[in-house]
mmCIF file of C-alpha atoms and ligand atoms in Angstrom:
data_model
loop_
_atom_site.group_PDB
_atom_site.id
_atom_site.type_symbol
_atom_site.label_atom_id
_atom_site.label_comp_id
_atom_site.label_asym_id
_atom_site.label_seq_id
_atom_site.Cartn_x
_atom_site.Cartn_y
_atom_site.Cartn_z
ATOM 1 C CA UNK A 1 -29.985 21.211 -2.712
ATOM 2 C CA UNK A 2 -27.117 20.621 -0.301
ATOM 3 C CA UNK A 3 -28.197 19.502 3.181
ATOM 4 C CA UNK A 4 -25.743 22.036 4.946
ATOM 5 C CA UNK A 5 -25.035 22.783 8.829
ATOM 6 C CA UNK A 6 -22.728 26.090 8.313
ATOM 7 C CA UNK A 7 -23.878 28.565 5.327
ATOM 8 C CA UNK A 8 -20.665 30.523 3.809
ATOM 9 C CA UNK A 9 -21.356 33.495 2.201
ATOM 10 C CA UNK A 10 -17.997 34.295 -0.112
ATOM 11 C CA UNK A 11 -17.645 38.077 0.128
ATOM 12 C CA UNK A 12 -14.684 38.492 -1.922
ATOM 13 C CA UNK A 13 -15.578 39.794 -5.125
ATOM 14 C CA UNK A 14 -17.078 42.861 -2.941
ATOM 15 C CA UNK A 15 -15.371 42.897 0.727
ATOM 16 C CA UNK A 16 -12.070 41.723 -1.085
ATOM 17 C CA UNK A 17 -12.186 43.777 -4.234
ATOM 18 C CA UNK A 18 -13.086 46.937 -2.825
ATOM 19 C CA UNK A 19 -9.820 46.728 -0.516
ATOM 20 C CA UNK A 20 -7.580 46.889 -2.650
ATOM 21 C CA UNK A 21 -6.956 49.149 -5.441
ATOM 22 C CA UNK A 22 -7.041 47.295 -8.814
ATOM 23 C CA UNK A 23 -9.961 47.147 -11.009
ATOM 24 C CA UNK A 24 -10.614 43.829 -12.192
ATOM 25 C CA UNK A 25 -12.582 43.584 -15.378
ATOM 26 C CA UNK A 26 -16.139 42.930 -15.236
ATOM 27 C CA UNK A 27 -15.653 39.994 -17.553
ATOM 28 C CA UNK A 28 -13.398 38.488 -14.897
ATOM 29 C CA UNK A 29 -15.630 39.539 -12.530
ATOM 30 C CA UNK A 30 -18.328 37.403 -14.241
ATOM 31 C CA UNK A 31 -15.691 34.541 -14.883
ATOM 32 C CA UNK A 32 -13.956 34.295 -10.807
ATOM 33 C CA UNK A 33 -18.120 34.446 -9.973
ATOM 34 C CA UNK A 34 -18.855 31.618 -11.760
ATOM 35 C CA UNK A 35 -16.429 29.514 -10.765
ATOM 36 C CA UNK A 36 -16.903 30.230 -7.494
ATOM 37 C CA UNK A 37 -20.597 29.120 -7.883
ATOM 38 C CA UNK A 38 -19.818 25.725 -9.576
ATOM 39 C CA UNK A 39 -18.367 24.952 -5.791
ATOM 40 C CA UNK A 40 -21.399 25.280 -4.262
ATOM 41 C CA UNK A 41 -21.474 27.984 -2.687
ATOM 42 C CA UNK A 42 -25.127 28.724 -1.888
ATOM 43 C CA UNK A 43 -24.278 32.660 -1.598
ATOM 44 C CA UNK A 44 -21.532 35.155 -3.153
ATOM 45 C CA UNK A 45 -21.844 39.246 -2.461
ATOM 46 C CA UNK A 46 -20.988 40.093 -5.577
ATOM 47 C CA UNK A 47 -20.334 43.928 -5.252
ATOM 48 C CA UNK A 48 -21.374 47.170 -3.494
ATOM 49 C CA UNK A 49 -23.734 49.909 -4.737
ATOM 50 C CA UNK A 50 -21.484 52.912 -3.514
ATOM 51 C CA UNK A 51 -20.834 55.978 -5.628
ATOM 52 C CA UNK A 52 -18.571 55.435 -8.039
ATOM 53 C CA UNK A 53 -16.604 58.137 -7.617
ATOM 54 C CA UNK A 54 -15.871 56.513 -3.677
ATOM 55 C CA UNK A 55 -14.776 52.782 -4.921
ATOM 56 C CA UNK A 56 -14.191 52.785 -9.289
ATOM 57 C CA UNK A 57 -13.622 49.224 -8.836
ATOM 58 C CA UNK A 58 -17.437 48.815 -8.285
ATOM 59 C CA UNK A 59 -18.833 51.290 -10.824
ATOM 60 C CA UNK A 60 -20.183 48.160 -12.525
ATOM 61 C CA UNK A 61 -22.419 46.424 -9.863
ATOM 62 C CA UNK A 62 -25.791 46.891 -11.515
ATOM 63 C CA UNK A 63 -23.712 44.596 -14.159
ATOM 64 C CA UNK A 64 -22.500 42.081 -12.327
ATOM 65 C CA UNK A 65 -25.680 41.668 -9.964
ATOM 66 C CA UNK A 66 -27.188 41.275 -13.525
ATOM 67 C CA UNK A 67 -24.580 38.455 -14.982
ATOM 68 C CA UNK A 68 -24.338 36.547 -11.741
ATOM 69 C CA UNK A 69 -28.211 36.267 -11.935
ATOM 70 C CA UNK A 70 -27.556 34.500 -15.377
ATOM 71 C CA UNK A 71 -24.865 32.210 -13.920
ATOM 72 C CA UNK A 72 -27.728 30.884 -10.928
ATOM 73 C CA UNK A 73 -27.336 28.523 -8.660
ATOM 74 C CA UNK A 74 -26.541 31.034 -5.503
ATOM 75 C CA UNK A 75 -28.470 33.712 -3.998
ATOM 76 C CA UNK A 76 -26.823 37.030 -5.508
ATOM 77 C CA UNK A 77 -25.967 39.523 -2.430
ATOM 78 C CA UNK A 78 -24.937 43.267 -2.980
ATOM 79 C CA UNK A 79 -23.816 46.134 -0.749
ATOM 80 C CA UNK A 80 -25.593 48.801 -0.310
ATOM 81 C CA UNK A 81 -24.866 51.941 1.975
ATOM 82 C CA UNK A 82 -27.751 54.046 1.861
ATOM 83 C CA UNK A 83 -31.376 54.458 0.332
ATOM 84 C CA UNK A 84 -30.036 55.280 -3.240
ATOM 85 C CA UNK A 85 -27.985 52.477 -3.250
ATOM 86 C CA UNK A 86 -30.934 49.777 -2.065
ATOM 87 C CA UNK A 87 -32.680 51.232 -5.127
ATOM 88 C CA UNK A 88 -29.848 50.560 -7.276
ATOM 89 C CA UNK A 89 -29.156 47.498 -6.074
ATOM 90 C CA UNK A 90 -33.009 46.462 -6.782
ATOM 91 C CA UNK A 91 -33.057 47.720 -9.955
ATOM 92 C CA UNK A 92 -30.212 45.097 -10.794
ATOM 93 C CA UNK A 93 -32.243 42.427 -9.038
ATOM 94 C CA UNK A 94 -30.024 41.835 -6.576
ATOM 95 C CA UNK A 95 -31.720 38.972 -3.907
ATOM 96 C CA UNK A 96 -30.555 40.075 -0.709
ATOM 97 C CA UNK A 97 -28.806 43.333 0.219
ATOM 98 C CA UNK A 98 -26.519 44.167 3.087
ATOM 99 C CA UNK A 99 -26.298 47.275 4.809
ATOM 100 C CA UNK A 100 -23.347 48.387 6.853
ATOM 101 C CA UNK A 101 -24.304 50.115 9.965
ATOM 102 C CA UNK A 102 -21.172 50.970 11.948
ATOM 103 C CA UNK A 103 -20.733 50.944 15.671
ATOM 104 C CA UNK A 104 -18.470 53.136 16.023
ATOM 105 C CA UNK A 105 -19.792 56.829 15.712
ATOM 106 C CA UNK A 106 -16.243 58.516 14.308
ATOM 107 C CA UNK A 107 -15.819 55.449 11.500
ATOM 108 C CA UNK A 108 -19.707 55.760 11.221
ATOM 109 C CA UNK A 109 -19.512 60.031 10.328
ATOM 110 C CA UNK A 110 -16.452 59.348 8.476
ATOM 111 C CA UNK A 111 -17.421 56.187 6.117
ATOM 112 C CA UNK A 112 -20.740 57.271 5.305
ATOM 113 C CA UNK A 113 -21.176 60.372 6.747
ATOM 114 C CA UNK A 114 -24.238 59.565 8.853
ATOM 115 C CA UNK A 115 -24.344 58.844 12.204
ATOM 116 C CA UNK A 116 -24.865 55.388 13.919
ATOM 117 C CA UNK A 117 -28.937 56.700 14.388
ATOM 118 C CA UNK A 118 -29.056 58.042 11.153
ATOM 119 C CA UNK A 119 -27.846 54.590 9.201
ATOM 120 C CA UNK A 120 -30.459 52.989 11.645
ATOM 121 C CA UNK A 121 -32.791 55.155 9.734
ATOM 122 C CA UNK A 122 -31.594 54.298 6.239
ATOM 123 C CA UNK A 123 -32.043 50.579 7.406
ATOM 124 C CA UNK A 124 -36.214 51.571 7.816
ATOM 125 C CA UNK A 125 -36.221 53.652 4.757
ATOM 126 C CA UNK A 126 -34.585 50.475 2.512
ATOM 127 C CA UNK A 127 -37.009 47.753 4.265
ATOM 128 C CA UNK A 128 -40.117 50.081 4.094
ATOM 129 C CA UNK A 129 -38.982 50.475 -0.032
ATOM 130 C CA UNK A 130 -38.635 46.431 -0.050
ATOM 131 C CA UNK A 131 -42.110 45.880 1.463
ATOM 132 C CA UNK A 132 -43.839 48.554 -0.898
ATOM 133 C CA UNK A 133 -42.534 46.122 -3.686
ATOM 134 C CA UNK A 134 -45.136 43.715 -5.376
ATOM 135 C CA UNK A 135 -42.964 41.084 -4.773
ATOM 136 C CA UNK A 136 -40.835 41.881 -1.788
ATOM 137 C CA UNK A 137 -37.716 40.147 -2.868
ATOM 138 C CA UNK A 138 -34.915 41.129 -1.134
ATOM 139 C CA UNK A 139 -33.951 39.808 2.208
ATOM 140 C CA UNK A 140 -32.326 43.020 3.983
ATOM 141 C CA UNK A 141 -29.365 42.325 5.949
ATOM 142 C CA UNK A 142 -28.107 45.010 8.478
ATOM 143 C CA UNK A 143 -24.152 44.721 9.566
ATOM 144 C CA UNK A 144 -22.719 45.690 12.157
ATOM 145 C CA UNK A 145 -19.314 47.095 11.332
ATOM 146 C CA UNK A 146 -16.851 47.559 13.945
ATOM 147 C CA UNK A 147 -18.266 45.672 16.242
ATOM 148 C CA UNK A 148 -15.563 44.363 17.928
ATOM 149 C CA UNK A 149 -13.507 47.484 17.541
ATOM 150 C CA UNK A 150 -12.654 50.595 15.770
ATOM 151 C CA UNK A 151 -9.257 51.657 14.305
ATOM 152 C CA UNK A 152 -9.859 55.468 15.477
ATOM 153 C CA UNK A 153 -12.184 54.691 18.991
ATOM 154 C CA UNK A 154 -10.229 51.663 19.808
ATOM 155 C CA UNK A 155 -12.615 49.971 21.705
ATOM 156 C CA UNK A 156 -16.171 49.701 21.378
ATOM 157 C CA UNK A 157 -18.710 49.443 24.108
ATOM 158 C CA UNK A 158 -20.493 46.076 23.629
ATOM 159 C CA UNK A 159 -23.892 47.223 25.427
ATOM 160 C CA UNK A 160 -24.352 49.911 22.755
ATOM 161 C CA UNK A 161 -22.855 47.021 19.819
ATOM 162 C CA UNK A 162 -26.488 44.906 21.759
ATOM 163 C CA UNK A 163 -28.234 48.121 21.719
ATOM 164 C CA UNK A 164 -27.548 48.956 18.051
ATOM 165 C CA UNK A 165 -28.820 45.517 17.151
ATOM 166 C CA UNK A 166 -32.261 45.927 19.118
ATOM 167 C CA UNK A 167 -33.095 49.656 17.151
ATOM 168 C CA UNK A 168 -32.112 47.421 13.423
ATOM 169 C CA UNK A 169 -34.207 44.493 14.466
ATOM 170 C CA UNK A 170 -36.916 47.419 15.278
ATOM 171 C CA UNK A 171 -36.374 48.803 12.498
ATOM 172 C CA UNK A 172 -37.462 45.736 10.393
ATOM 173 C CA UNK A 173 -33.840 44.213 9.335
ATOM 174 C CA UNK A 174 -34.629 40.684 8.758
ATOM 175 C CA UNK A 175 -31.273 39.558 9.685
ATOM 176 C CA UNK A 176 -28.383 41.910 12.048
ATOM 177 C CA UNK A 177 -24.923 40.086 11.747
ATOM 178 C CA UNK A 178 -21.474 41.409 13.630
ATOM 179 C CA UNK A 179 -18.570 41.989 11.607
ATOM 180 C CA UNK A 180 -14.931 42.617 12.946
ATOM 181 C CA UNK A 181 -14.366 45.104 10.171
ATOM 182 C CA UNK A 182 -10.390 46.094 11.376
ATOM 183 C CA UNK A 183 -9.814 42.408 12.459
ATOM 184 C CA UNK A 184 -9.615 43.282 16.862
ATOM 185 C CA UNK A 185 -11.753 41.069 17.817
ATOM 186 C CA UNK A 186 -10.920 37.577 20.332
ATOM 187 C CA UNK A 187 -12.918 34.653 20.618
ATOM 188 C CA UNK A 188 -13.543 35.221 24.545
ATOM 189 C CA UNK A 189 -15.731 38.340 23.058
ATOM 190 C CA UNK A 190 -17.173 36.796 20.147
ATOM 191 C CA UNK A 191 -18.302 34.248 22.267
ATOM 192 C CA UNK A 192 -19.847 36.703 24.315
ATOM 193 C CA UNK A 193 -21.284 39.280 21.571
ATOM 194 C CA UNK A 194 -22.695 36.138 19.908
ATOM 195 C CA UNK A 195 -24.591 34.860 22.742
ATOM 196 C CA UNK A 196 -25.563 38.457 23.406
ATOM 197 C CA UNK A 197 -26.994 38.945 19.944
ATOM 198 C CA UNK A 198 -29.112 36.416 20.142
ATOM 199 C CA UNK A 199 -30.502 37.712 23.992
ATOM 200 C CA UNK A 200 -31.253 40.985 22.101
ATOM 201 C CA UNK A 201 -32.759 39.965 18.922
ATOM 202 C CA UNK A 202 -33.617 36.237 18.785
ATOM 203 C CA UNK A 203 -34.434 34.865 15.609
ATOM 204 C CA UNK A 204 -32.559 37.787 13.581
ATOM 205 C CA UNK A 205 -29.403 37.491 15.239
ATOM 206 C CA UNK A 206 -27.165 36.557 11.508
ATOM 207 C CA UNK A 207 -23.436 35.916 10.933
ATOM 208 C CA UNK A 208 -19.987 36.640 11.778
ATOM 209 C CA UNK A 209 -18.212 38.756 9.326
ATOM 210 C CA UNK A 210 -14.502 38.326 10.658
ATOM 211 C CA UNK A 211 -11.396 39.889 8.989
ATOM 212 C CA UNK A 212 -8.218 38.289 9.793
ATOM 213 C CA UNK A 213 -6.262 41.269 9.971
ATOM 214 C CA UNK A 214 -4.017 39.543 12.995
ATOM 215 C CA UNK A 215 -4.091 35.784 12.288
ATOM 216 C CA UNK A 216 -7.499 35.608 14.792
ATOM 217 C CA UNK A 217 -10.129 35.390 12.297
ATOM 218 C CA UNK A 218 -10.310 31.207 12.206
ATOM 219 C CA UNK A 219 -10.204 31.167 16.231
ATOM 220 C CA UNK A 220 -13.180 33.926 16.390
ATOM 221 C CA UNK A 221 -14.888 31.467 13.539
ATOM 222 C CA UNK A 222 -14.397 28.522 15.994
ATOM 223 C CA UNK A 223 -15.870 31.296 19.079
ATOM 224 C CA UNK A 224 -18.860 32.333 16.951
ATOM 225 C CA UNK A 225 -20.094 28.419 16.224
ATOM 226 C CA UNK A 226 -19.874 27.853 19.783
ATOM 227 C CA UNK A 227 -22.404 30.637 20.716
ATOM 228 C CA UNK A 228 -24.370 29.024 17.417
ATOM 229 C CA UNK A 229 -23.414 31.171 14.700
ATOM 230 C CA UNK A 230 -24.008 29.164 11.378
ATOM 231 C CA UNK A 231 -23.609 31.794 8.816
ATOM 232 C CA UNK A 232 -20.226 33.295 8.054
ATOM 233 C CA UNK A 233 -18.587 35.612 5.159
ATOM 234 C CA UNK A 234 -15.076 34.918 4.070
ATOM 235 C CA UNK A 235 -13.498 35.523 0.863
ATOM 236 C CA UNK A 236 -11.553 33.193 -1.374
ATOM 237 C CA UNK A 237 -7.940 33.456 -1.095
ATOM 238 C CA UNK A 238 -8.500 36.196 2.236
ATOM 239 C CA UNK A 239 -8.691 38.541 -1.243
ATOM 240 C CA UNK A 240 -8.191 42.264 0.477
ATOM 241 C CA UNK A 241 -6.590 44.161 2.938
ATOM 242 C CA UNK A 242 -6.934 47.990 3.475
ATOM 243 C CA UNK A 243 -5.098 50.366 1.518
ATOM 244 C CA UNK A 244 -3.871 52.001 4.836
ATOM 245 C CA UNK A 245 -2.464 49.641 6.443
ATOM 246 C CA UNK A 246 0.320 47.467 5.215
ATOM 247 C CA UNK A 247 0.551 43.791 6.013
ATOM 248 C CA UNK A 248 -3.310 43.922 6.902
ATOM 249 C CA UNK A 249 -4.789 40.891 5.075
ATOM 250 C CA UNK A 250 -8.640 40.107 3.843
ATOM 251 C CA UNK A 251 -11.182 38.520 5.404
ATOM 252 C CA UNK A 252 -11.013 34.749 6.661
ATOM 253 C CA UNK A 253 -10.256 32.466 3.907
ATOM 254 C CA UNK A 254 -12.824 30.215 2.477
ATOM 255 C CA UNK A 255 -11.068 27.425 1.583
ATOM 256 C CA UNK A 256 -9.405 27.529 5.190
ATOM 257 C CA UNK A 257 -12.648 27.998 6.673
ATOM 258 C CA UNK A 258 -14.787 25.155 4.545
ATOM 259 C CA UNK A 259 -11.859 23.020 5.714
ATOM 260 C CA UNK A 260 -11.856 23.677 9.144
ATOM 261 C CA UNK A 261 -15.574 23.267 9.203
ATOM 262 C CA UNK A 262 -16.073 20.162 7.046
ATOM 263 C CA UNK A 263 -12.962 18.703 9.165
ATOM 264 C CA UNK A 264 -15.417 19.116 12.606
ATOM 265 C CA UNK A 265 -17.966 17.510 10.838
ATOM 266 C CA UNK A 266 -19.771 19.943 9.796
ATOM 267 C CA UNK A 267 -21.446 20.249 6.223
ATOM 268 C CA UNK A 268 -21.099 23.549 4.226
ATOM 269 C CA UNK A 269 -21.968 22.263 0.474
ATOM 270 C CA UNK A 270 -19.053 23.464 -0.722
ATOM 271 C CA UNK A 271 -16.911 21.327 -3.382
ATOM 272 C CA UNK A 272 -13.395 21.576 -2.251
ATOM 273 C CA UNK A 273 -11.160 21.105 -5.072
ATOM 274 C CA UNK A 274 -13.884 22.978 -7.205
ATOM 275 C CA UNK A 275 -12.762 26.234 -4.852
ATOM 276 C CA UNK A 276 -9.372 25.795 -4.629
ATOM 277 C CA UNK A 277 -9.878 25.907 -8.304
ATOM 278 C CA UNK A 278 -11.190 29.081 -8.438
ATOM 279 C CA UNK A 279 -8.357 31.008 -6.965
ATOM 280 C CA UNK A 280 -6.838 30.528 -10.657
ATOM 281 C CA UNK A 281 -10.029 32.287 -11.762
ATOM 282 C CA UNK A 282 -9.285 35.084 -9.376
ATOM 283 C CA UNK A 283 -5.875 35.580 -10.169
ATOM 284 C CA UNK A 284 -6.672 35.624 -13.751
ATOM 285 C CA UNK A 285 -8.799 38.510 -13.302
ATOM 286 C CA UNK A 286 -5.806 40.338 -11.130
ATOM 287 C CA UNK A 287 -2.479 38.984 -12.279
ATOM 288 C CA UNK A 288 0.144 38.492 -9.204
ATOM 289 C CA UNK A 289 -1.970 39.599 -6.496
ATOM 290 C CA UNK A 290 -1.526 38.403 -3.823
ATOM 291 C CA UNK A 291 -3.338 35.585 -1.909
ATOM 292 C CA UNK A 292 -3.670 34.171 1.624
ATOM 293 C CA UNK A 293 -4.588 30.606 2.729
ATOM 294 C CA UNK A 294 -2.794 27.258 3.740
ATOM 295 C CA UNK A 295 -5.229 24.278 2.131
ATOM 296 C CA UNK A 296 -4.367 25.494 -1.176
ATOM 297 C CA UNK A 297 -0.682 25.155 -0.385
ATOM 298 C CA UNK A 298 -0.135 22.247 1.318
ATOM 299 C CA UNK A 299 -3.188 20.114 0.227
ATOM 300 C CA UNK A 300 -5.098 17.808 2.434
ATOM 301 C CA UNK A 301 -3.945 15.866 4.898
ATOM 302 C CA UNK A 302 -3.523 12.106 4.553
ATOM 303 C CA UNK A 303 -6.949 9.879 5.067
ATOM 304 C CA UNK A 304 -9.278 13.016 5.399
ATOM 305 C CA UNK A 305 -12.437 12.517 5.191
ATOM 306 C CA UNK A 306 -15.220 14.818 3.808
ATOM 307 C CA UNK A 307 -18.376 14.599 6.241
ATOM 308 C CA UNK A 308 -19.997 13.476 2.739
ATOM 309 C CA UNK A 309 -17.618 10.555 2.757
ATOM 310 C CA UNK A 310 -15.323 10.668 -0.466
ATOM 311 C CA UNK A 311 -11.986 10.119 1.378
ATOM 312 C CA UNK A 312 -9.538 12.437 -0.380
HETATM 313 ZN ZN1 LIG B 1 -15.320 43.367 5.824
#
């Protein structure tokens, strides 16, 4: 195993997939998976157990959860919004699940249909059905969705975004990580959320989930390691973008991101040239979509160094 100082967990084939409206083929599901694995990456959420009537394009995550536990290597991380879907999702096998709890009460009632207290209660109700387990597997990961701001309530109050992640950690989340699901978020309040977290919660204060809807997402990465965030979710190629909003992009990029970090010095396990790489596997599975990032395009830059030490 990799010695690593910054985990990334590659969201894309759920986060990016379910933003945008294609279908891509479980087979290239299976294929874009894999070759994101042989990278290194030590974690991929690999789709979301929603109704499939909600999101078609991830009618087939009991199958992919299933086929990316074949390809190994990486924990395999699902979605799940509710109850029913934690049961789904551990009927795949899937090894950790995430559950999105929104702060912000109008995206909260109209996303899932439950209130902010309500999804709290979902949270107990999934990690009471993950204890009664002979072996409780999965690690149950509670996120906090529009954190940093809602695209109906504008802004959100940050003592209830603290108080929200005291009532998950009480409700037995292992893990409660902040995610800036419409991209409003600035690193002066990362910074401070961050540190905030980890006042209310301690140990189970998790990642950054950062969207770069407005070109901030790599500054609020740099914000979040400075209050000692070491887990973030990014998606290859910034795959997504939201249906309803044109010119929105995905979340961070991970090749961007791996070479931000590994340029500070910091280890992430992650092969390079083996992820660049699989953007062809991506685009494979979705012919002419389209893609963000920089590294990809203009390659490294002369005499960098990897903190592993293979000059490029
Ligand atoms: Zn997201």
């Amino acid at each position: 195993m990799h010695n690593r100082d910054v985990l990334i967990s590659e969201v894309g084939p759920r986060d990016g997939l379910q933003s945008i409206k294609r279908t891509m083929p479980t087979e290239a599901k299976l294929a874009w998976i894999a070759a994101l694995a042989r990278s290194g990456l030590a974690e991929i959420e690999v789709g979301s157990f929603v109704s499939p009537k909600l999101l078609p394009q991830m009618a087939d995550a009991a199958e992919v959860v299933q086929g990316a536990l074949a390809i190994g290597g990486f924990c395999v991380a699902a979605l799940a919004p509710n109850l029913k879907g934690a049961e789904r999702a551990i009927a795949a096998g899937a090894q950790k699940i995430s559950i999105p709890v929104s702060a912000s009460r109008l995206h909260s009632l109209s996303n899932i249909n439950m209130s902010p207290e309500q999804a709290v209660e979902q949270v107990a109700a999934i990690v009471a059905l993950r204890d009664g387990l002979a072996e409780p597997c999965p690690e149950v990961e509670a996120g906090i969705s529009t954190a940093f701001g809602c695209t109906m309530e504008g802004q959100i109050d940050e003592a209830w975004v603290l108080r929200l992640a005291e009532m998950l950690a009480e409700a037995g989340a292992d893990s409660i990580n902040l995610a800036d699901t419409t991209g409003m978020g600035n690193p002066a309040q990362v910074r401070r959320l961050f540190k905030g977290l980890r006042l209310a919660v301690g140990r189970k204060a998790g990642g950054a989930h950062f969207h770069n809807t407005r070109g901030q997402g790599l500054a609020n990465a740099v914000a979040a390691l400075d209050a000692g965030v070491t887990t973030f979710d990014s998606s290859l190629g910034g795959l997504g973008g939201c249906p309803y909003a044109p010119g929105a992009t995905g979340n961070i990029v991970t090749e961007d991101l791996v070479f931000l970090l590994e340029g500070m010095g910091l280890r992430t396990g992650v092969d390079l040239d083996r992820l660049v790489l699989a953007r062809e596997a991506l685009l494979d599975g979705l012919p002419g979509e389209t893609l963000y990032g920089h590294l990809h395009a203009v390659g490294y830059p002369k005499g960098f160094v990897l903190p592993a030490g293979e000059p490029r």
